[in-house]
PDB file of C-alpha atoms and ligand atoms in Angstrom:
ATOM      1  CA  MET V  13       0.000   0.000   0.000  1.00 78.00           C
ATOM      2  CA  THR V  14       1.447   3.369  -1.023  1.00 89.00           C
ATOM      3  CA  LEU V  15       1.446   5.911   1.781  1.00 96.00           C
ATOM      4  CA  LEU V  16       3.267   8.824   0.142  1.00 98.00           C
ATOM      5  CA  VAL V  17       4.032   9.625  -3.499  1.00 98.00           C
ATOM      6  CA  THR V  18       6.802  11.854  -4.889  1.00 98.00           C
ATOM      7  CA  PRO V  19       7.793  12.483  -8.513  1.00 98.00           C
ATOM      8  CA  ARG V  20      10.230   9.545  -8.554  1.00 98.00           C
ATOM      9  CA  LEU V  21       9.296   7.447  -5.524  1.00 98.00           C
ATOM     10  CA  HIS V  22       6.584   5.552  -3.742  1.00 98.00           C
ATOM     11  CA  LEU V  23       6.844   5.375   0.039  1.00 98.00           C
ATOM     12  CA  ARG V  24       4.883   2.327   1.036  1.00 98.00           C
ATOM     13  CA  ARG V  25       4.629  -0.381   3.639  1.00 98.00           C
ATOM     14  CA  PHE V  26       7.217  -3.127   3.585  1.00 98.00           C
ATOM     15  CA  ARG V  27       6.063  -6.514   2.335  1.00 97.00           C
ATOM     16  CA  ALA V  28       7.497 -10.039   2.438  1.00 97.00           C
ATOM     17  CA  GLU V  29       9.009  -9.806  -1.085  1.00 97.00           C
ATOM     18  CA  ASP V  30      11.284  -6.954   0.081  1.00 98.00           C
ATOM     19  CA  ALA V  31      13.463  -9.211   2.245  1.00 98.00           C
ATOM     20  CA  ALA V  32      16.112 -10.000  -0.392  1.00 98.00           C
ATOM     21  CA  ALA V  33      16.586  -6.371  -1.461  1.00 98.00           C
ATOM     22  CA  LEU V  34      16.667  -5.197   2.168  1.00 98.00           C
ATOM     23  CA  ALA V  35      19.292  -7.837   3.017  1.00 98.00           C
ATOM     24  CA  ALA V  36      21.351  -6.824  -0.026  1.00 98.00           C
ATOM     25  CA  TYR V  37      21.635  -3.123   0.800  1.00 98.00           C
ATOM     26  CA  ARG V  38      21.892  -3.557   4.565  1.00 98.00           C
ATOM     27  CA  SER V  39      24.767  -5.984   3.953  1.00 98.00           C
ATOM     28  CA  VAL V  40      26.940  -3.383   2.217  1.00 98.00           C
ATOM     29  CA  PRO V  41      29.629  -2.419   4.763  1.00 98.00           C
ATOM     30  CA  GLU V  42      29.528   1.310   3.812  1.00 98.00           C
ATOM     31  CA  VAL V  43      25.751   1.360   4.282  1.00 98.00           C
ATOM     32  CA  ALA V  44      25.974  -0.304   7.708  1.00 98.00           C
ATOM     33  CA  ARG V  45      29.007   1.672   8.899  1.00 98.00           C
ATOM     34  CA  TYR V  46      27.209   4.261  11.032  1.00 97.00           C
ATOM     35  CA  GLN V  47      24.078   2.247  11.684  1.00 97.00           C
ATOM     36  CA  GLY V  48      22.968   0.096  14.581  1.00 95.00           C
ATOM     37  CA  TRP V  49      23.065  -3.177  12.637  1.00 96.00           C
ATOM     38  CA  THR V  50      26.083  -5.215  11.542  1.00 96.00           C
ATOM     39  CA  ALA V  51      26.668  -6.343   7.947  1.00 98.00           C
ATOM     40  CA  PRO V  52      26.025  -8.829   6.510  1.00 98.00           C
ATOM     41  CA  VAL V  53      22.302  -9.160   7.147  1.00 98.00           C
ATOM     42  CA  GLY V  54      21.189 -12.727   6.454  1.00 97.00           C
ATOM     43  CA  GLU V  55      18.018 -13.703   4.658  1.00 94.00           C
ATOM     44  CA  GLU V  56      16.345 -14.984   7.812  1.00 97.00           C
ATOM     45  CA  GLU V  57      17.117 -11.771   9.664  1.00 98.00           C
ATOM     46  CA  ALA V  58      15.807  -9.747   6.725  1.00 98.00           C
ATOM     47  CA  HIS V  59      12.570 -11.759   6.646  1.00 98.00           C
ATOM     48  CA  ALA V  60      12.060 -11.110  10.363  1.00 98.00           C
ATOM     49  CA  LEU V  61      12.755  -7.387   9.886  1.00 98.00           C
ATOM     50  CA  VAL V  62      10.366  -7.111   6.967  1.00 98.00           C
ATOM     51  CA  ARG V  63       7.615  -8.854   8.946  1.00 98.00           C
ATOM     52  CA  GLN V  64       8.193  -6.445  11.832  1.00 98.00           C
ATOM     53  CA  PHE V  65       8.228  -3.376   9.527  1.00 98.00           C
ATOM     54  CA  ALA V  66       5.085  -4.552   7.711  1.00 97.00           C
ATOM     55  CA  ALA V  67       3.185  -4.858  10.975  1.00 97.00           C
ATOM     56  CA  GLY V  68       4.015  -1.283  12.050  1.00 97.00           C
ATOM     57  CA  ASP V  69       1.456   1.497  12.387  1.00 96.00           C
ATOM     58  CA  PRO V  70       2.612   4.954  11.200  1.00 96.00           C
ATOM     59  CA  GLY V  71       0.108   6.603  13.554  1.00 95.00           C
ATOM     60  CA  ALA V  72       1.189   4.745  16.700  1.00 97.00           C
ATOM     61  CA  PRO V  73       4.107   5.520  19.036  1.00 98.00           C
ATOM     62  CA  GLY V  74       7.322   3.702  18.132  1.00 98.00           C
ATOM     63  CA  TRP V  75       9.228   3.105  14.900  1.00 98.00           C
ATOM     64  CA  PHE V  76       7.535   2.915  11.526  1.00 98.00           C
ATOM     65  CA  GLN V  77       9.682   2.049   8.522  1.00 98.00           C
ATOM     66  CA  TYR V  78       8.653   3.300   5.079  1.00 98.00           C
ATOM     67  CA  ALA V  79       9.861   1.203   2.145  1.00 98.00           C
ATOM     68  CA  VAL V  80      11.219   3.543  -0.561  1.00 98.00           C
ATOM     69  CA  GLU V  81      10.414   2.208  -4.024  1.00 98.00           C
ATOM     70  CA  GLU V  82      11.669   3.666  -7.296  1.00 98.00           C
ATOM     71  CA  ARG V  83       8.604   4.326  -9.427  1.00 98.00           C
ATOM     72  CA  ALA V  84      10.364   3.777 -12.757  1.00 98.00           C
ATOM     73  CA  THR V  85      11.554   0.263 -11.884  1.00 98.00           C
ATOM     74  CA  GLY V  86       9.441  -0.869  -8.918  1.00 98.00           C
ATOM     75  CA  LEU V  87      12.692  -1.672  -7.056  1.00 98.00           C
ATOM     76  CA  LEU V  88      13.122  -1.214  -3.324  1.00 98.00           C
ATOM     77  CA  VAL V  89      15.925   1.358  -3.055  1.00 98.00           C
ATOM     78  CA  GLY V  90      15.917   2.172   0.668  1.00 98.00           C
ATOM     79  CA  ASP V  91      13.911   2.992   3.730  1.00 98.00           C
ATOM     80  CA  VAL V  92      12.975   5.917   5.943  1.00 98.00           C
ATOM     81  CA  GLY V  93      12.247   5.296   9.623  1.00 98.00           C
ATOM     82  CA  VAL V  94      10.152   7.506  11.885  1.00 98.00           C
ATOM     83  CA  ARG V  95       9.933   6.980  15.631  1.00 98.00           C
ATOM     84  CA  LEU V  96       6.839   8.743  16.856  1.00 98.00           C
ATOM     85  CA  ASP V  97       7.023   9.800  20.493  1.00 98.00           C
ATOM     86  CA  ALA V  98       4.280   8.683  22.861  1.00 98.00           C
ATOM     87  CA  ASN V  99       3.103  12.333  23.026  1.00 98.00           C
ATOM     88  CA  GLY V 100       2.287  12.189  19.287  1.00 97.00           C
ATOM     89  CA  MET V 101       3.863  15.624  18.788  1.00 98.00           C
ATOM     90  CA  GLN V 102       7.501  14.815  18.053  1.00 98.00           C
ATOM     91  CA  ALA V 103       9.473  12.168  16.220  1.00 98.00           C
ATOM     92  CA  ASP V 104      12.957  10.919  15.387  1.00 98.00           C
ATOM     93  CA  LEU V 105      14.053  10.231  11.825  1.00 98.00           C
ATOM     94  CA  GLY V 106      16.439   7.792  10.125  1.00 98.00           C
ATOM     95  CA  PHE V 107      17.142   6.888   6.482  1.00 98.00           C
ATOM     96  CA  THR V 108      19.093   4.492   4.313  1.00 98.00           C
ATOM     97  CA  LEU V 109      19.592   4.151   0.556  1.00 98.00           C
ATOM     98  CA  ALA V 110      21.081   1.293  -1.445  1.00 98.00           C
ATOM     99  CA  PRO V 111      24.428   2.413  -2.929  1.00 98.00           C
ATOM    100  CA  ALA V 112      23.115   2.340  -6.516  1.00 98.00           C
ATOM    101  CA  ALA V 113      20.332   4.763  -5.538  1.00 98.00           C
ATOM    102  CA  GLN V 114      22.604   7.282  -3.806  1.00 98.00           C
ATOM    103  CA  GLY V 115      23.727  10.590  -5.298  1.00 98.00           C
ATOM    104  CA  ARG V 116      20.451  11.201  -7.158  1.00 98.00           C
ATOM    105  CA  GLY V 117      18.452  13.134  -4.606  1.00 98.00           C
ATOM    106  CA  TYR V 118      16.197  10.199  -3.703  1.00 99.00           C
ATOM    107  CA  ALA V 119      16.821  10.453   0.041  1.00 98.00           C
ATOM    108  CA  THR V 120      16.105  14.188  -0.038  1.00 98.00           C
ATOM    109  CA  GLU V 121      12.878  13.554  -1.962  1.00 98.00           C
ATOM    110  CA  ALA V 122      11.757  10.758   0.389  1.00 98.00           C
ATOM    111  CA  VAL V 123      12.631  12.626   3.582  1.00 98.00           C
ATOM    112  CA  ARG V 124      10.875  15.811   2.382  1.00 98.00           C
ATOM    113  CA  ALA V 125       7.722  13.782   1.708  1.00 98.00           C
ATOM    114  CA  VAL V 126       7.821  12.247   5.179  1.00 98.00           C
ATOM    115  CA  LEU V 127       8.476  15.622   6.844  1.00 98.00           C
ATOM    116  CA  GLY V 128       5.644  17.232   4.880  1.00 98.00           C
ATOM    117  CA  ASP V 129       3.303  14.527   6.106  1.00 98.00           C
ATOM    118  CA  LEU V 130       4.485  14.813   9.719  1.00 98.00           C
ATOM    119  CA  PHE V 131       4.309  18.603   9.918  1.00 98.00           C
ATOM    120  CA  GLU V 132       1.494  19.508   7.538  1.00 98.00           C
ATOM    121  CA  ARG V 133      -0.989  16.643   7.877  1.00 97.00           C
ATOM    122  CA  ARG V 134      -0.205  15.226  11.296  1.00 97.00           C
ATOM    123  CA  GLY V 135       0.658  18.503  13.004  1.00 98.00           C
ATOM    124  CA  LEU V 136       3.935  17.533  14.700  1.00 98.00           C
ATOM    125  CA  ARG V 137       5.987  20.304  16.287  1.00 98.00           C
ATOM    126  CA  ARG V 138       9.494  18.745  16.217  1.00 98.00           C
ATOM    127  CA  VAL V 139      11.486  16.126  14.344  1.00 99.00           C
ATOM    128  CA  SER V 140      14.939  15.167  15.656  1.00 98.00           C
ATOM    129  CA  ALA V 141      17.785  13.237  14.076  1.00 98.00           C
ATOM    130  CA  GLU V 142      21.264  12.127  15.040  1.00 98.00           C
ATOM    131  CA  CYS V 143      24.248  11.120  12.990  1.00 97.00           C
ATOM    132  CA  ASP V 144      27.854  10.158  13.439  1.00 98.00           C
ATOM    133  CA  LEU V 145      30.114  13.204  13.078  1.00 98.00           C
ATOM    134  CA  ARG V 146      31.916  11.434  10.189  1.00 98.00           C
ATOM    135  CA  ASN V 147      28.689  10.694   8.284  1.00 98.00           C
ATOM    136  CA  ALA V 148      28.968  13.686   5.958  1.00 98.00           C
ATOM    137  CA  ALA V 149      26.315  12.531   3.452  1.00 98.00           C
ATOM    138  CA  SER V 150      23.779  12.178   6.240  1.00 98.00           C
ATOM    139  CA  ALA V 151      24.596  15.610   7.719  1.00 98.00           C
ATOM    140  CA  ARG V 152      24.349  17.217   4.260  1.00 98.00           C
ATOM    141  CA  LEU V 153      20.959  15.609   3.703  1.00 98.00           C
ATOM    142  CA  LEU V 154      19.628  16.772   7.066  1.00 98.00           C
ATOM    143  CA  GLU V 155      20.824  20.343   6.487  1.00 98.00           C
ATOM    144  CA  ARG V 156      19.495  20.349   2.898  1.00 98.00           C
ATOM    145  CA  VAL V 157      15.963  19.635   4.091  1.00 98.00           C
ATOM    146  CA  GLY V 158      16.117  22.279   6.825  1.00 98.00           C
ATOM    147  CA  PHE V 159      17.419  20.601   9.980  1.00 98.00           C
ATOM    148  CA  ARG V 160      19.556  22.755  12.266  1.00 98.00           C
ATOM    149  CA  ARG V 161      22.601  21.426  14.071  1.00 98.00           C
ATOM    150  CA  GLU V 162      21.812  21.531  17.770  1.00 98.00           C
ATOM    151  CA  GLY V 163      24.876  19.982  19.294  1.00 98.00           C
ATOM    152  CA  LEU V 164      27.650  17.468  19.325  1.00 98.00           C
ATOM    153  CA  ARG V 165      27.887  14.725  21.916  1.00 98.00           C
ATOM    154  CA  PRO V 166      31.488  13.513  22.115  1.00 98.00           C
ATOM    155  CA  ALA V 167      31.960   9.777  22.686  1.00 98.00           C
ATOM    156  CA  PHE V 168      28.227   9.330  23.120  1.00 97.00           C
ATOM    157  CA  THR V 169      27.623   5.964  21.427  1.00 96.00           C
ATOM    158  CA  TRP V 170      29.648   2.777  21.716  1.00 97.00           C
ATOM    159  CA  LEU V 171      29.248   1.315  18.242  1.00 96.00           C
ATOM    160  CA  LYS V 172      31.157  -1.444  16.497  1.00 96.00           C
ATOM    161  CA  GLY V 173      34.101  -1.364  18.865  1.00 96.00           C
ATOM    162  CA  GLU V 174      34.557   2.378  19.194  1.00 97.00           C
ATOM    163  CA  TRP V 175      33.083   5.468  20.810  1.00 98.00           C
ATOM    164  CA  THR V 176      31.412   7.679  18.241  1.00 98.00           C
ATOM    165  CA  ASP V 177      30.801  11.424  18.350  1.00 98.00           C
ATOM    166  CA  ASP V 178      27.163  12.141  17.536  1.00 98.00           C
ATOM    167  CA  LEU V 179      25.711  15.226  15.887  1.00 98.00           C
ATOM    168  CA  LEU V 180      22.247  16.269  17.033  1.00 98.00           C
ATOM    169  CA  TYR V 181      19.793  17.835  14.611  1.00 98.00           C
ATOM    170  CA  GLY V 182      16.337  19.301  15.008  1.00 98.00           C
ATOM    171  CA  LEU V 183      13.627  20.694  12.759  1.00 99.00           C
ATOM    172  CA  LEU V 184      10.625  22.584  14.112  1.00 98.00           C
ATOM    173  CA  ALA V 185       7.310  22.964  12.320  1.00 98.00           C
ATOM    174  CA  GLU V 186       7.767  26.748  12.079  1.00 98.00           C
ATOM    175  CA  TRP V 187      11.185  26.352  10.408  1.00 98.00           C
ATOM    176  CA  TRP V 188       9.655  23.846   7.977  1.00 98.00           C
ATOM    177  CA  ARG V 189       6.828  26.247   7.117  1.00 95.00           C
ATOM    178  CA  GLY V 190       9.273  29.175   6.828  1.00 90.00           C
TER     179      GLY V 190
HETATM  180  C1  COA O 212      22.543   9.161   4.172  1.00 97.26           C
HETATM  181  C2  COA O 212      22.204   8.761   2.750  1.00 97.26           C
HETATM  182  C3  COA O 212      20.763   8.255   2.647  1.00 97.26           C
HETATM  183  C4  COA O 212      22.357  10.012   1.848  1.00 97.26           C
HETATM  184  O1  COA O 212      22.219   9.609   0.515  1.00 97.26           O
HETATM  185  P1  COA O 212      22.488  10.641  -0.678  1.00 97.26           P
HETATM  186  O2  COA O 212      22.372   9.890  -1.934  1.00 97.26           O
HETATM  187  O3  COA O 212      23.752  11.388  -0.418  1.00 97.26           O
HETATM  188  O4  COA O 212      21.309  11.692  -0.531  1.00 97.26           O
HETATM  189  P2  COA O 212      20.255  12.073  -1.668  1.00 97.26           P
HETATM  190  O5  COA O 212      19.642  10.830  -2.186  1.00 97.26           O
HETATM  191  O6  COA O 212      19.385  13.093  -1.121  1.00 97.26           O
HETATM  192  O7  COA O 212      21.182  12.644  -2.824  1.00 97.26           O
HETATM  193  C5  COA O 212      21.829  13.874  -2.647  1.00 97.26           C
HETATM  194  C6  COA O 212      23.065  13.910  -3.491  1.00 97.26           C
HETATM  195  O8  COA O 212      22.724  13.629  -4.846  1.00 97.26           O
HETATM  196  C7  COA O 212      23.070  14.762  -5.674  1.00 97.26           C
HETATM  197  N1  COA O 212      22.038  14.817  -6.739  1.00 97.26           N
HETATM  198  C8  COA O 212      22.210  14.340  -7.989  1.00 97.26           C
HETATM  199  N2  COA O 212      21.087  14.470  -8.701  1.00 97.26           N
HETATM  200  C9  COA O 212      20.167  15.042  -7.892  1.00 97.26           C
HETATM  201  C10 COA O 212      18.806  15.425  -8.077  1.00 97.26           C
HETATM  202  N3  COA O 212      18.156  15.220  -9.228  1.00 97.26           N
HETATM  203  N4  COA O 212      18.153  15.983  -7.030  1.00 97.26           N
HETATM  204  C11 COA O 212      18.788  16.187  -5.864  1.00 97.26           C
HETATM  205  N5  COA O 212      20.085  15.834  -5.631  1.00 97.26           N
HETATM  206  C12 COA O 212      20.763  15.256  -6.650  1.00 97.26           C
HETATM  207  C13 COA O 212      23.105  15.938  -4.736  1.00 97.26           C
HETATM  208  O9  COA O 212      23.951  16.953  -5.212  1.00 97.26           O
HETATM  209  C14 COA O 212      23.669  15.294  -3.469  1.00 97.26           C
HETATM  210  O10 COA O 212      25.055  15.115  -3.544  1.00 97.26           O
HETATM  211  P3  COA O 212      26.033  15.739  -2.415  1.00 97.26           P
HETATM  212  O11 COA O 212      25.522  15.312  -1.081  1.00 97.26           O
HETATM  213  O12 COA O 212      27.346  15.161  -2.773  1.00 97.26           O
HETATM  214  O13 COA O 212      25.928  17.214  -2.576  1.00 97.26           O
HETATM  215  C15 COA O 212      23.183   7.672   2.213  1.00 97.26           C
HETATM  216  O14 COA O 212      24.500   8.172   2.293  1.00 97.26           O
HETATM  217  C16 COA O 212      23.106   6.373   3.008  1.00 97.26           C
HETATM  218  O15 COA O 212      22.201   5.579   2.830  1.00 97.26           O
HETATM  219  N6  COA O 212      24.087   6.133   3.887  1.00 97.26           N
HETATM  220  C17 COA O 212      24.147   4.890   4.635  1.00 97.26           C
HETATM  221  C18 COA O 212      23.110   4.825   5.706  1.00 97.26           C
HETATM  222  C19 COA O 212      23.269   5.942   6.721  1.00 97.26           C
HETATM  223  O16 COA O 212      24.378   6.214   7.180  1.00 97.26           O
HETATM  224  N7  COA O 212      22.147   6.577   7.076  1.00 97.26           N
HETATM  225  C20 COA O 212      22.108   7.695   7.985  1.00 97.26           C
HETATM  226  C21 COA O 212      22.253   7.288   9.389  1.00 97.26           C
HETATM  227  S1  COA O 212      22.222   8.735  10.446  1.00 97.26           S
END
């Protein structure tokens, strides 16, 4: 089921057939580098993830994962995750693209669609995001869509055998409208 449409993408629910494509892009070491999971992602793990994503409710507190599908090919090219706070007024955001889909503005297009929905239709006040200080592509994307850098937490996350410095970002509804 398509939830959001952009010129080049469909943002829809995950479905069982997405497991192989999800496993393929989540298994790329550069894609996993700053993320909470470890590559490679096996088929069984991907099937379990897809089942969990498919059962999510975008209107309920907790994570909801949008599958990002390229309209021209019907291929799954990535995902955008939104963690809605229990207060229903703020959320956290995450995003991932398969390497072949990067560098074409797809993440910007998908994230803008999700933010438009959160701020304009669902009336949220704040969306927050975090990224590793070294994750330049992620920081550029966040700033391109209007997030402001709110801080840097040195050695905040122990990830894959090292302490990482995390950038904090925020976007308020009034900045989005402005
Ligand atoms: C973060 C991530 C999604 C960003 O992907 P991306 O491809 O750089 O972002 P977009 O899809 O918005 O593409 C923007 C780039 O495409 C370029 N571009 C090319 N054609 C474009 C078009 N038609 N429209 C817009 N941008 C276009 C832009 O100039 C930009 O390049 P730049 O950042 O070098 O200036 C990607 O790096 C990724 O999946 N990383 C691994 C997972 C990860 O770390 N996620 C974030 C965790 S915090």
